[in-house]
Structures are given as structure tokens and as C-alpha cells.
CSV table of C-alpha atoms in Angstrom, one decimal:
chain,number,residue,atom,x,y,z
A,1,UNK,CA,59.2,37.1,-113.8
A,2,UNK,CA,61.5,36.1,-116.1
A,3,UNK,CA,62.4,38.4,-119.5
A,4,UNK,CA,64.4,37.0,-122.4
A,5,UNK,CA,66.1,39.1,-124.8
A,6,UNK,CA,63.8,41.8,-123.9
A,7,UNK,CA,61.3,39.6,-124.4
A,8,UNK,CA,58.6,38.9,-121.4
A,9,UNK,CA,58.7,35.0,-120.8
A,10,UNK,CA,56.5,34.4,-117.3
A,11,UNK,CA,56.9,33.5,-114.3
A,12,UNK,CA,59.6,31.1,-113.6
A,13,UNK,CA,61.2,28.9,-110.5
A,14,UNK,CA,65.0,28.8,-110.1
A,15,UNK,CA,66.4,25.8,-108.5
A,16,UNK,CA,69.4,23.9,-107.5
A,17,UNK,CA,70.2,21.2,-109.6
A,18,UNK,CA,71.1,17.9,-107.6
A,19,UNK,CA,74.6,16.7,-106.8
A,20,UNK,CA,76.8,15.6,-104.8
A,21,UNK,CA,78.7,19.0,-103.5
A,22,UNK,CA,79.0,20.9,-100.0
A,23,UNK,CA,76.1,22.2,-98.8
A,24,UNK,CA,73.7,19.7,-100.8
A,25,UNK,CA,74.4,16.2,-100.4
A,26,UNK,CA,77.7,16.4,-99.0
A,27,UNK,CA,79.7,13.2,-99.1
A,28,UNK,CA,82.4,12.2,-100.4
A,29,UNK,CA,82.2,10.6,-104.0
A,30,UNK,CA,83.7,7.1,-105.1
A,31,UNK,CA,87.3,7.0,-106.4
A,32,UNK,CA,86.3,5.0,-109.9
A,33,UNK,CA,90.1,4.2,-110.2
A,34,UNK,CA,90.4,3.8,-106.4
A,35,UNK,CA,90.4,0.1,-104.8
A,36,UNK,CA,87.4,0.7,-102.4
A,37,UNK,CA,83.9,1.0,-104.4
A,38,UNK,CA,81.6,0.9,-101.6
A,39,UNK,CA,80.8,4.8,-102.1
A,40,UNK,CA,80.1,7.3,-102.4
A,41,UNK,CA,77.0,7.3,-105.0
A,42,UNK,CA,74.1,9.0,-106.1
A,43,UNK,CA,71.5,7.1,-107.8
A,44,UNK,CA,68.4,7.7,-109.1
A,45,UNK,CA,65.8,5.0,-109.4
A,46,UNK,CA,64.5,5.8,-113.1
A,47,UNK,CA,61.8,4.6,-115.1
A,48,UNK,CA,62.7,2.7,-118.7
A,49,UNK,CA,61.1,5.4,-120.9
A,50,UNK,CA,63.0,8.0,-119.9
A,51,UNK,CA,66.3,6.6,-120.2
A,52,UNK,CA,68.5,6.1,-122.9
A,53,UNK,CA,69.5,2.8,-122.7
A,54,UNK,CA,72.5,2.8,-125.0
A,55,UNK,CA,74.2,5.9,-122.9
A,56,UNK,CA,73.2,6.6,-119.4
A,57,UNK,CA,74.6,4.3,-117.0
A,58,UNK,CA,72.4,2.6,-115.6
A,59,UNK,CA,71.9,-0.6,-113.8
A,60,UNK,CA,68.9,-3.1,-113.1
A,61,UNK,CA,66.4,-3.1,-110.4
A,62,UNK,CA,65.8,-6.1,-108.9
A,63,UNK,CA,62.3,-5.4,-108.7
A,64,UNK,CA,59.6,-4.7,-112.0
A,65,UNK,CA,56.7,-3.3,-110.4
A,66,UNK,CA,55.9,-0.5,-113.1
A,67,UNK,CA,53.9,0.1,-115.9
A,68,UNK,CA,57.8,1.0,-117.9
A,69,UNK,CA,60.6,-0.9,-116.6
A,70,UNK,CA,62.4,-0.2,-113.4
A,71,UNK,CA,65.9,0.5,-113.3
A,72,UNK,CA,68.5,2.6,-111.7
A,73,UNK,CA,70.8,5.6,-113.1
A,74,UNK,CA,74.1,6.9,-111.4
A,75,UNK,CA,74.2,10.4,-111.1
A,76,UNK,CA,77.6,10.5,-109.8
A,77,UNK,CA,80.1,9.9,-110.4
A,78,UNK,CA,79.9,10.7,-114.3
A,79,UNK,CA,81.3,7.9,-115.8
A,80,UNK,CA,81.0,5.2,-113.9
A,81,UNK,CA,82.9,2.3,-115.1
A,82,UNK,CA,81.2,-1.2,-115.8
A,83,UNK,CA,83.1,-2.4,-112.1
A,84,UNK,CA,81.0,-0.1,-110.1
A,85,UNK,CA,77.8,-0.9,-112.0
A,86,UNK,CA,78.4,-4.3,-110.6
A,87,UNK,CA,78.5,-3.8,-107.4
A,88,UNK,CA,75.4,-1.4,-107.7
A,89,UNK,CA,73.9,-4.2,-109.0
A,90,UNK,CA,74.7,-6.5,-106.6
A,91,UNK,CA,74.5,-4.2,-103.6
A,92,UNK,CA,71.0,-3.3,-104.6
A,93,UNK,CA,70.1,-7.1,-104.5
A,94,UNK,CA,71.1,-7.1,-101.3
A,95,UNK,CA,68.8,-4.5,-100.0
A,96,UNK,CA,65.9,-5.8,-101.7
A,97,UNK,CA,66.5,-9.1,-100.3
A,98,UNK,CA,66.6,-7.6,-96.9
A,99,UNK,CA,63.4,-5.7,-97.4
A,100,UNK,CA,61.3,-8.5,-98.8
A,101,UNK,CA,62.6,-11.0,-96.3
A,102,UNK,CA,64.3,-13.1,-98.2
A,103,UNK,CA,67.5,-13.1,-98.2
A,104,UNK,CA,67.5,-13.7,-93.7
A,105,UNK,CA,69.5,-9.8,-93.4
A,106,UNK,CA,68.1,-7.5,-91.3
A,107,UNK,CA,66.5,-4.6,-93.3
A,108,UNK,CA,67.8,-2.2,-91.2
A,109,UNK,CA,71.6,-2.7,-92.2
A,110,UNK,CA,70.4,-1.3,-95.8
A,111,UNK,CA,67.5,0.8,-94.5
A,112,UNK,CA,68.3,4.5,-93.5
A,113,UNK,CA,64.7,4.4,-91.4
A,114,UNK,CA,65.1,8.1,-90.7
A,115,UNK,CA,65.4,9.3,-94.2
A,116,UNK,CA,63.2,6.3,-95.9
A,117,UNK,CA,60.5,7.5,-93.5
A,118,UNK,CA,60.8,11.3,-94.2
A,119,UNK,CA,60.5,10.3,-98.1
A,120,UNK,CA,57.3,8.5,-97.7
A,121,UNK,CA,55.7,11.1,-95.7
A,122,UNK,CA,56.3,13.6,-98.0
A,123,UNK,CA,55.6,11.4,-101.2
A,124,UNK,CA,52.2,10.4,-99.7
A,125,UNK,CA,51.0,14.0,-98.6
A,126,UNK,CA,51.4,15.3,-101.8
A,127,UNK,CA,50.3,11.8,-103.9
A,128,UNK,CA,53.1,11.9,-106.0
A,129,UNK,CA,52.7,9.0,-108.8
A,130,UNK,CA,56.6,9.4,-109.6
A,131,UNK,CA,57.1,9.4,-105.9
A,132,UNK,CA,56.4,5.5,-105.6
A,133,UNK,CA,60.2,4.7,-106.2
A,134,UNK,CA,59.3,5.1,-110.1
A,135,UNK,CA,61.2,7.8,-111.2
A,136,UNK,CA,63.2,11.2,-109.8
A,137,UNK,CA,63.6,9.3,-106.8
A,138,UNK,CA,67.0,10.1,-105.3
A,139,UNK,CA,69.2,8.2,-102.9
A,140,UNK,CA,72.8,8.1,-101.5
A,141,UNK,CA,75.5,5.4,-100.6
A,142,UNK,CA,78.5,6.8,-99.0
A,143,UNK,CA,81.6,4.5,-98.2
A,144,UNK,CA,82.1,1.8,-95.7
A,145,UNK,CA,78.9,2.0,-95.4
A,146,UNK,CA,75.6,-0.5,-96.7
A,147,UNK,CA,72.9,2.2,-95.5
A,148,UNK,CA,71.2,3.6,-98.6
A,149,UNK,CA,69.9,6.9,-97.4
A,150,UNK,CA,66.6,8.5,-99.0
A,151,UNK,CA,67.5,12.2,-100.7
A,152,UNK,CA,67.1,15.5,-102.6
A,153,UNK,CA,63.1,15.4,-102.9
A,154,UNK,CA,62.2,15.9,-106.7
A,155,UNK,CA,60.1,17.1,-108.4
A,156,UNK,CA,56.0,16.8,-107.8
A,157,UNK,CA,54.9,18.2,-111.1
A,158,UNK,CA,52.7,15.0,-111.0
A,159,UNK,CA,51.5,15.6,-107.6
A,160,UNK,CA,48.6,17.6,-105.5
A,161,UNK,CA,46.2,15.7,-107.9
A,162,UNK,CA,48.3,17.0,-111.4
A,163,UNK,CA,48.2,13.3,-112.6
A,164,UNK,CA,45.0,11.6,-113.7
A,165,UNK,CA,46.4,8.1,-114.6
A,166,UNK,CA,48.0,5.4,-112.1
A,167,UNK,CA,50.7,3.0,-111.8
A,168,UNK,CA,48.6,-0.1,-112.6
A,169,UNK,CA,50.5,-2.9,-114.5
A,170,UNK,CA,49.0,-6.2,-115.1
A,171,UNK,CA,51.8,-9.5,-114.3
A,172,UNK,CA,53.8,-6.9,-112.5
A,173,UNK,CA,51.8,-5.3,-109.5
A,174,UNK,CA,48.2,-5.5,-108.2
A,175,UNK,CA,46.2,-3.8,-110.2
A,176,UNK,CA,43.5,-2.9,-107.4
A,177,UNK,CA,46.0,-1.2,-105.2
A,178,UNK,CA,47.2,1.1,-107.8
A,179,UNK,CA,45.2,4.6,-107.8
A,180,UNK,CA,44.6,7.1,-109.9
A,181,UNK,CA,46.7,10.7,-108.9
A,182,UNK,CA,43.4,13.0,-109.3
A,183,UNK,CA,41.6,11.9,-105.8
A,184,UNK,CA,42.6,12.6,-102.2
A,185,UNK,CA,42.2,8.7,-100.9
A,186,UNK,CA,44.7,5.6,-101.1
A,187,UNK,CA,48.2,4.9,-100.9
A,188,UNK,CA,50.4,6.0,-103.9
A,189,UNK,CA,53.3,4.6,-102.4
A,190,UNK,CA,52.7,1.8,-100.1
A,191,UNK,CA,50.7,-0.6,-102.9
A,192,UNK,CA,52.1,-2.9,-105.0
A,193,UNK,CA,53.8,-0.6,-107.6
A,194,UNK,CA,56.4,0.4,-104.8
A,195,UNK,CA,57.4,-3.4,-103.5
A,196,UNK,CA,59.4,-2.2,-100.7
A,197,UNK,CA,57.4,0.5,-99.0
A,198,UNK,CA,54.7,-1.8,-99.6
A,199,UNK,CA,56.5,-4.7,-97.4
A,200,UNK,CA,58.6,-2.1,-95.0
A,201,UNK,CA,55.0,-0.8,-94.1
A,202,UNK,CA,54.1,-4.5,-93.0
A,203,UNK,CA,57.4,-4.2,-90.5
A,204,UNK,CA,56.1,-2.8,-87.0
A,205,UNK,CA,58.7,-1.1,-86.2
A,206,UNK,CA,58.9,0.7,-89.6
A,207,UNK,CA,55.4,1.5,-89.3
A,208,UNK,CA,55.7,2.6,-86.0
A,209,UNK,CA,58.3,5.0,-86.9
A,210,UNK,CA,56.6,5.8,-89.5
A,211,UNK,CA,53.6,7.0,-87.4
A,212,UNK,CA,55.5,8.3,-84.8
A,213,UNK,CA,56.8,11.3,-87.5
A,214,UNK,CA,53.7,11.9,-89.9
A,215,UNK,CA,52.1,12.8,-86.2
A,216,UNK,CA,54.7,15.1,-85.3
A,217,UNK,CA,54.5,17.1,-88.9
A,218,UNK,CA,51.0,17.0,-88.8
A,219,UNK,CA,51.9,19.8,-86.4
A,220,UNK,CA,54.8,21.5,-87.9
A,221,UNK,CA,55.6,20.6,-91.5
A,222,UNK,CA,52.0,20.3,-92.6
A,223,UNK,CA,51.1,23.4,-90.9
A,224,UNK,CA,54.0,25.4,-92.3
A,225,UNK,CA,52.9,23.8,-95.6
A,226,UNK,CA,49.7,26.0,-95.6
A,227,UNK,CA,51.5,29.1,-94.7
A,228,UNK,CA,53.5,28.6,-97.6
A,229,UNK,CA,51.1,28.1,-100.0
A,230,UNK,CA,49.2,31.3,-98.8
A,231,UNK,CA,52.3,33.3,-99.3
A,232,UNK,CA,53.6,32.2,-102.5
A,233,UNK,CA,50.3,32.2,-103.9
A,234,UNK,CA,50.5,36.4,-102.5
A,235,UNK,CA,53.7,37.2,-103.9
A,236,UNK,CA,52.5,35.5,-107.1
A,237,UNK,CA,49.4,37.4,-107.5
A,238,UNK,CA,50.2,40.4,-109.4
A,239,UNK,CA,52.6,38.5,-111.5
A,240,UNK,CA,49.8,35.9,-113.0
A,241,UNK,CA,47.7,38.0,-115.3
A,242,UNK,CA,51.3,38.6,-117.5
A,243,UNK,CA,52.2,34.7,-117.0
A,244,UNK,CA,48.1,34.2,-118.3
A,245,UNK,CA,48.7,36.6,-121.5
A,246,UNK,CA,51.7,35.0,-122.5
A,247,UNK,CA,50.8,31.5,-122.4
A,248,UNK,CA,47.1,32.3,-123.2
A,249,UNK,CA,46.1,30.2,-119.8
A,250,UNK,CA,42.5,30.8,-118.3
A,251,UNK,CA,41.5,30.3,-114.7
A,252,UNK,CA,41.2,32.4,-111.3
A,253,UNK,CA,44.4,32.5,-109.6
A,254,UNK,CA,42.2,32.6,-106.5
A,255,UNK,CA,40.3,29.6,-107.4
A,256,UNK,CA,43.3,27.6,-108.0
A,257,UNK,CA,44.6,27.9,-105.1
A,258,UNK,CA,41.9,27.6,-103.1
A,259,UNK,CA,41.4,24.4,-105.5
A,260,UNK,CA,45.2,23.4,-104.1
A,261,UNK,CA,44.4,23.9,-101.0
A,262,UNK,CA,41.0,22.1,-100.6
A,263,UNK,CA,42.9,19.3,-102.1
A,264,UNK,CA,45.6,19.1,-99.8
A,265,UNK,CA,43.0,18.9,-96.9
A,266,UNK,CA,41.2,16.3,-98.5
A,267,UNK,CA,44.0,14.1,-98.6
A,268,UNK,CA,45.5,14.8,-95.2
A,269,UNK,CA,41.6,14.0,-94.0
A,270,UNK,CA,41.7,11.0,-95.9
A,271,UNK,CA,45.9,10.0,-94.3
């Protein structure tokens, strides 16, 4: 519970803010005046309403599957100069021609499966509309390396069934594979709004990897996922009636989480 100046403010959450440092995503970052400018990156894969197009530096996506346009940010280094935005562009050409198929690579010399998988799982469990490689989606290139490796999972307020619109965009996706966030059925990811988790799901031995892990977390992760939701909805409970004052919210903090949690098994029934 958070107090300002004195003031009573709510109930807050404090998190780490994203970045490439020890003990988050540890790698070592790009030289920008250095000769090698294979890494090491960290990129977002943004959405064209959010960013400012005259000032972030950004680069294109060589997909537009999105109802705003698709593109890619660096996050570090700051600064990047118009050299490495380049060879983002470039590089990122080369993955998605590996994915699709159509440029004769192997995906897997771009495709971190371990990580990619992991991202999907969670992305899907929760129905995240951002999570569809739209927007606060967060990956890593080091060095010598062409493996792009999934990261930092951000940030689900448009998740659990928090968003009741979808992805659909005619001339850019399928419009019947994109659902709405509110129900627990269909893919949020793997449709036509995400290209390559739509084709990398049509790979067997994606898929099978794929499978392989959501089975195993079904027994961990998604179990542990209930026992956290129990117990931060516990140690929130005598906070919410002062978080409900100040920001003149209604509801049953007992009926919302059992709301959450009905939710969640719907859509794990449903996956």
C-alpha cells in the first residue's frame, strides 16, 4: 500500500524495469562504434500506435499482420546508430524467411525453440492479445550468434480475459482466426495475426516440442499458478477496501478472484 506525500494512494506493484544488466538479461551489449554488429540487442516487437515514429529507433517488420502496423524498437543499446538498424533489418528478414519457408534456411538457426516455446505457452494460458508478437514482446540477439531468443515476459494487463476486442485486420490477417480476449476458447497467438507462431506451429517438431512442455507445466507451472493466485489474492485482502475508497471501485474481492480463477480453468479446459 503505497502513500504519497502523506497521502494514501492504493495498492501498488513494484517491478523491475527491463534491460540488459547482470542478473536480468545478461549479455553483453553491441559495441555501436565497434566493427562487429551482430550483438548484442534487445528489441521489442512494437505496435505503430505506440511509437513515435520521428524518435524511437525503430526498424520495420517484415511482416504486417496487425490491426496498427508492425514494427520493431531497440531497447538497447540507446542510440543505436542508422548502421545497426540495418542489419536489424536485414537480420530480421532473415528469420522470417526461415520461419515462413521461404527463403530454403532452416528455422532453427534463427529459432531459439526453447525460449520461443516457453513464450507461447505462457502467452496462450493467459490469452494475452498483446502477447501475439504485437506489442511488449521482448527478445534478445547476442553476438556471433543468429539465434533470436524469446525474453522478459511483459505485461498481461490485456490478459485473463481483460480485453474485449481482437486482432482482426482485414488485407492483413484472417479475420476468422482472430478472437476476441473476453472468452476462454481459441488461439490468440497461433492465428494469422502472429504469422510466425502461426507457421512454426505447422512445423512437427516445433509442435512437438511445443507439446512436449505445455504437458510438463500443466503439472508444475500451472499448478503453482493457482497457488499464487490464492495467496496474493490473501495478502491483498485487507488491503482492498482502502484501494476501493480511493479509486471509488465496486466489486467483491472474493468474487473477483474466484471470477480469475474460473477463467483460467476455462481456458486451460479449452488448451
Amino acid at each position: 500500500e503505497a502513500y504519497l506525500n502523506g497521502s494514501y494512494n492504493g495498492i501498488y506493484a513494484l517491478v523491475e524495469r527491463i534491460a540488459i544488466e547482470s542478473g536480468k538479461i545478461d549479455i553483453e551489449e553491441v559495441d555501436v562504434n565497434g566493427e562487429n554488429l551482430t550483438g548484442g540487442y534487445l528489441i521489442e516487437k512494437d505496435a505503430g500506435d505506440k511509437v513515435n515514429w520521428n524518435g524511437d529507433p525503430l526498424f520495420e517488420c517484415p511482416y504486417q499482420a496487425n490491426p496498427n502496423d508492425d514494427v520493431f524498437t531497440v531497447q538497447a543499446p540507446d542510440d543505436p546508430s542508422q548502421e545497426v538498424l540495418d542489419y536489424l533489418t536485414a537480420y530480421m528478414k532473415r528469420v522470417h524467411g526461415a520461419i515462413m519457408g521461404t527463403s530454403g534456411e532452416d528455422y532453427t538457426r534463427y529459432v531459439d525453440t526453447d525460449s520461443w516455446v516457453d513464450f507461447v505457452i505462457m502467452q496462450e494460458i493467459s490469452k494475452n492479445i498483446d502477447g501475439n508478437l504485437k506489442t511488449s514482446c521482448y527478445m534478445y540477439k547476442e553476438a556471433d550468434n543468429d539465434k533470436l531468443y524469446m525474453t522478459a515476459l511483459w505485461d498481461f494487463d490485456n490478459a485473463y480475459g481483460n480485453a474485449g476486442w481482437d486482432n482482426k485486420a482485414p488485407g492483413r490477417n484472417d479475420v476468422v482466426d482472430c478472437p476476441s480476449g473476453t472468452g476462454t476458447e481459441d488461439f490468440m497467438v497461433i492465428n494469422s495475426s502472429c504469422p510466425w507462431y502461426q507457421k512454426l506451429y505447422t512445423i512437427p517438431a516445433f509442435r512437438q516440442a511445443l507439446q512436449e512442455k505445455y504437458t510438463q507445466y500443466r503439472h508444475t507451472l500451472v499448478e503453482d499458478m493457482f497457488v499464487k493466485l490464492d495467496a496474493g489474492a490473501a495478502y491483498l485482502a485487507d488491503a482492498v477496501p482502502g484501494q476501493n475508497e480511493k479509486w471509488n471501485r465496486v466489486g467483491n474481492h472474493a468474487e473477483r478472484v474466484a471470477g480469475l480463477r474460473s477463467w483460467l480453468e476455462g481456458r486451460l479446459k479449452w488448451l
